[in-house]
Short mmCIF file of C-alpha atoms and ligand atoms in Angstrom, two decimals:
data_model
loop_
_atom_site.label_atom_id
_atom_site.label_comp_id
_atom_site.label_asym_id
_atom_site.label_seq_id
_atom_site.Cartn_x
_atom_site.Cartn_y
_atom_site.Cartn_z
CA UNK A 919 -7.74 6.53 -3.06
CA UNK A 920 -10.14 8.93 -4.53
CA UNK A 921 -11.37 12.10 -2.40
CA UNK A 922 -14.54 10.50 -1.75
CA UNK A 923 -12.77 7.38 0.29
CA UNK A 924 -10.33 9.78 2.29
CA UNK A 925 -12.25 12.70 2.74
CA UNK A 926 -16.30 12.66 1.34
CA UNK A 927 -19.17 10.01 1.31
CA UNK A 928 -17.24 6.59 2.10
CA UNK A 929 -14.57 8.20 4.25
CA UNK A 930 -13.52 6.33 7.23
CA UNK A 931 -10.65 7.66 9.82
CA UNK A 932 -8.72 4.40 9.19
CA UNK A 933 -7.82 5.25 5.38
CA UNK A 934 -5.54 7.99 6.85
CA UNK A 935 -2.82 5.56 8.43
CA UNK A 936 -1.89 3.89 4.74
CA UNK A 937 -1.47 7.30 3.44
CA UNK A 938 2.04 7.94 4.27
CA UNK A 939 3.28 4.09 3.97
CA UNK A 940 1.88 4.42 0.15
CA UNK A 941 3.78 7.60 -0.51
CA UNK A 942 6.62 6.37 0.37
CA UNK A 943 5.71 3.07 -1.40
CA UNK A 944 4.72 4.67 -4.52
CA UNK A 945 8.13 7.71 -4.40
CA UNK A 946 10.38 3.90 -4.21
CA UNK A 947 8.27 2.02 -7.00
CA UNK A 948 8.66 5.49 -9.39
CA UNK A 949 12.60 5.82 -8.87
CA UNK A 950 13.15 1.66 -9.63
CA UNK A 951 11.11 2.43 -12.53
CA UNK A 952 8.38 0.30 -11.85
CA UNK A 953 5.06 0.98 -13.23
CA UNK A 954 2.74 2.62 -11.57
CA UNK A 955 -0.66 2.03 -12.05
CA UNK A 956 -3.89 4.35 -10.56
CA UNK A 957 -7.06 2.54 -11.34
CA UNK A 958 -10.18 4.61 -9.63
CA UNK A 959 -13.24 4.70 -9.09
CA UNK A 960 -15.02 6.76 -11.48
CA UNK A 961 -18.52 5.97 -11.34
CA UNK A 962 -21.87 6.52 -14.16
CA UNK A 963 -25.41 7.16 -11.93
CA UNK A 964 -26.42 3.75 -13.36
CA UNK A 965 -23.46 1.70 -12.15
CA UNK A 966 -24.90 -1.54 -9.84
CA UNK A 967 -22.98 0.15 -7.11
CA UNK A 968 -25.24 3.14 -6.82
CA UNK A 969 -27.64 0.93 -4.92
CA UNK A 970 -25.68 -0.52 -2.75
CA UNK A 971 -23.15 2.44 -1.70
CA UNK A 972 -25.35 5.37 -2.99
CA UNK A 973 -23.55 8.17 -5.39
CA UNK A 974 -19.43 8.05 -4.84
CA UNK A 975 -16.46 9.17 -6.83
CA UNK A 976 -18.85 10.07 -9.60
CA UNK A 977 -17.04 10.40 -13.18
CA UNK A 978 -16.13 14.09 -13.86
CA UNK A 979 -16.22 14.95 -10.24
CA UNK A 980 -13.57 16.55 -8.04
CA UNK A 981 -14.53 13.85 -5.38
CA UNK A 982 -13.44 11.36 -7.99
CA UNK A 983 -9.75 12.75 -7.90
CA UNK A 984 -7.17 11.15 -6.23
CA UNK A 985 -6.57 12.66 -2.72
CA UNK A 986 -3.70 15.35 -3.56
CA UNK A 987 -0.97 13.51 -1.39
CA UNK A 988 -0.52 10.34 -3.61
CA UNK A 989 -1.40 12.32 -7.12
CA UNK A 990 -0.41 10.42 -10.36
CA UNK A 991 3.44 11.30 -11.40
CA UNK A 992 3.87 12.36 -14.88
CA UNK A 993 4.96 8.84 -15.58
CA UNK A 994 2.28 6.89 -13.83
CA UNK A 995 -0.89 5.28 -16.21
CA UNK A 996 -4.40 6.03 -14.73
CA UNK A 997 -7.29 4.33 -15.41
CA UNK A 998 -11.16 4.37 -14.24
CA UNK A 999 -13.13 1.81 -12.58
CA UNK A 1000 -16.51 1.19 -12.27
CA UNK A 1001 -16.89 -1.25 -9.66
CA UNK A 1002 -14.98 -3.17 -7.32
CA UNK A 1003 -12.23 -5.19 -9.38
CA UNK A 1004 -9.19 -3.15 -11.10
CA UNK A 1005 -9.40 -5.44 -13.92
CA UNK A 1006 -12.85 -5.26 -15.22
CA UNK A 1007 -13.09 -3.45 -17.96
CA UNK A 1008 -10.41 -1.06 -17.63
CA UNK A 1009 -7.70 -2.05 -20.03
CA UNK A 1010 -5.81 -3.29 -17.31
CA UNK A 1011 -4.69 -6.46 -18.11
CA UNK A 1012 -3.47 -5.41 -21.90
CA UNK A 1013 -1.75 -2.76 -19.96
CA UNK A 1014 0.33 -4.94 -17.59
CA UNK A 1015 0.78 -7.49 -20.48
CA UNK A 1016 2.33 -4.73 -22.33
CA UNK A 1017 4.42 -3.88 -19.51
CA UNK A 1018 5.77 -6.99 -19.19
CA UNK A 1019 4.45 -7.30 -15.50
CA UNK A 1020 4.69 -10.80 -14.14
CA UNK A 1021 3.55 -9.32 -10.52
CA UNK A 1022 1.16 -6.83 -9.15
CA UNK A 1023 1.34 -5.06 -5.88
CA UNK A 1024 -1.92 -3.87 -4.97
CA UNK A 1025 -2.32 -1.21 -2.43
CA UNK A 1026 -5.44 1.35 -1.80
CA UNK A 1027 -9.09 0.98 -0.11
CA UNK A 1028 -10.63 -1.53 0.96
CA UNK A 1029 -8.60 -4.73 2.14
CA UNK A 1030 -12.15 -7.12 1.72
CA UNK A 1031 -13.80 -5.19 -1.39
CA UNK A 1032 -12.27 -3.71 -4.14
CA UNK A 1033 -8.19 -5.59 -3.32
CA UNK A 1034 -9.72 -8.68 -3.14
CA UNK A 1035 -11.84 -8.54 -6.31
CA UNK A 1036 -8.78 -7.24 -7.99
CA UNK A 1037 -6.72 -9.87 -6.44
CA UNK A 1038 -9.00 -12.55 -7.62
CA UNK A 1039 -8.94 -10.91 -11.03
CA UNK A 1040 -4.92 -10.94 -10.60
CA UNK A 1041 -4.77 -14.06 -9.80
CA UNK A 1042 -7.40 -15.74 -12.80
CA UNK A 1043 -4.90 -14.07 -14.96
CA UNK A 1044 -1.87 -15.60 -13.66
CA UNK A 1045 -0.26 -12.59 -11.66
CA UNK A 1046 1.58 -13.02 -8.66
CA UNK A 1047 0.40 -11.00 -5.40
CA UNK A 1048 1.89 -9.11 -3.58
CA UNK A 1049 0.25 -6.92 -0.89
CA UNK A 1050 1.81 -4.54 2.08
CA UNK A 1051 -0.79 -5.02 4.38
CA UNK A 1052 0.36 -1.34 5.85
CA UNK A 1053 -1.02 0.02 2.93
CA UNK A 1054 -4.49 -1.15 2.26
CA UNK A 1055 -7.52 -0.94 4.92
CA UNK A 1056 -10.88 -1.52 5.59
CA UNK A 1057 -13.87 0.54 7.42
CA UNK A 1058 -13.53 -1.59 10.10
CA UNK A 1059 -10.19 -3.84 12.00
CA UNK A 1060 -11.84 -7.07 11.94
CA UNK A 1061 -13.02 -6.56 8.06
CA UNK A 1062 -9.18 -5.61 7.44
CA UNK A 1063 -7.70 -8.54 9.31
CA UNK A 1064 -9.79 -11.15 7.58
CA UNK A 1065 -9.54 -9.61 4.20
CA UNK A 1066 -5.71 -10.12 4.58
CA UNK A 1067 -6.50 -13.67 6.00
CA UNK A 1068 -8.42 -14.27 2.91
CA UNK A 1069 -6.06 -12.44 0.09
CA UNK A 1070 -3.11 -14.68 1.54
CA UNK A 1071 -5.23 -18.21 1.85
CA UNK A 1072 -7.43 -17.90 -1.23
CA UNK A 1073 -4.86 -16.05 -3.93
CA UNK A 1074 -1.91 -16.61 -2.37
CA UNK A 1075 -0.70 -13.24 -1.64
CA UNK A 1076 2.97 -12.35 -0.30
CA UNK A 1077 1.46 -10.43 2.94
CA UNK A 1078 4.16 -7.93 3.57
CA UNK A 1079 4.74 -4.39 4.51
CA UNK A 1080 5.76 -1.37 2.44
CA UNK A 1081 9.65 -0.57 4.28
CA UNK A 1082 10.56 -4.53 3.39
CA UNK A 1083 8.84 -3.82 -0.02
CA UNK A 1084 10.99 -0.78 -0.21
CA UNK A 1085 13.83 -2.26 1.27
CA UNK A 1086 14.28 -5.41 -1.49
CA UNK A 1087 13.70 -2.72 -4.56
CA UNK A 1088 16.28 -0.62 -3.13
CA UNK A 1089 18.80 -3.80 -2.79
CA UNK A 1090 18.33 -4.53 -6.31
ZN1 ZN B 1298 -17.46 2.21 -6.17
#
């Protein structure tokens, strides 16, 4: 959820509607004391993306910052990305072994490109997935529905939404 997705070069009205749903998603996940993990873009001019996309959430840029509504907490880890999985190269994996995590929720932009490359990197590793469809998108609807149709039949991701993910943290 870097500037550039929300508000600059890839920015796409649709990313606004999972705003909210994630705050509220991400205030639930801090007070449980669940981890919280950013892992963002953060692109070098010769990442393989540049041809494809063009220049986006560019390392050391402001566009590169997290939109200020969902801004890391004090307790949340952040790490940088340079292409479409959350797992490749970023220390992610030692992280959430570290943790202890068993199961990752992944949230953020877009459904059918970077949370399903990090969902197939989730799932190589063992992981179980979980994903509130209310708060991940795509540019377009159909891309959206059929990257949700693809996280659930390929990785075997718990489709759900954010209040019933809130709801059975809350319970426990
Ligand atoms: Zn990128």
């Amino acid at each position: 959820m870097s500037k550039d997705f929300v508000y600059g070069k890839l920015k796409n009205d649709r990313a606004q509607r999972v705003i909210p749903n994630m705050k509220k998603l991400l205030e639930s996940a801090r007070e449980k004391s669940k981890p919280v993990i950013y892992v963002t873009d953060t692109h070098l001019p010769t990442d393989r993306e540049m041809a494809l996309w063009g220049e986006h959430s560019m390392k050391g840029k402001e566009e590169a910052q997290v939109i200020d509504e969902l801004k890391p907490g004090k307790k949340d880890y952040t790490l940088e990305k340079r292409t479409y999985s959350a797992f490749y190269e970023t220390g992610l994996d030692p992280l959430l072994r570290d943790l202890k995590v068993d199961t990752v929720v992944i949230t953020g932009l877009h459904t059918n490109i970077c949370d399903r490359h990090t969902a197939a990197d989730a799932f190589f590793r063992g992981y179980k997935i979980i994903v509130p469809e209310d708060c991940v998108d795509a540019l377009t609807e159909k891309e959206h529905l059929e990257g949700l149709d693809y996280l659930k039949r390929i990785y075997g991701a718990e489709i759900t939404k954010s209040k019933e993910l809130i709801k059975k943290w809350e319970s426990k």
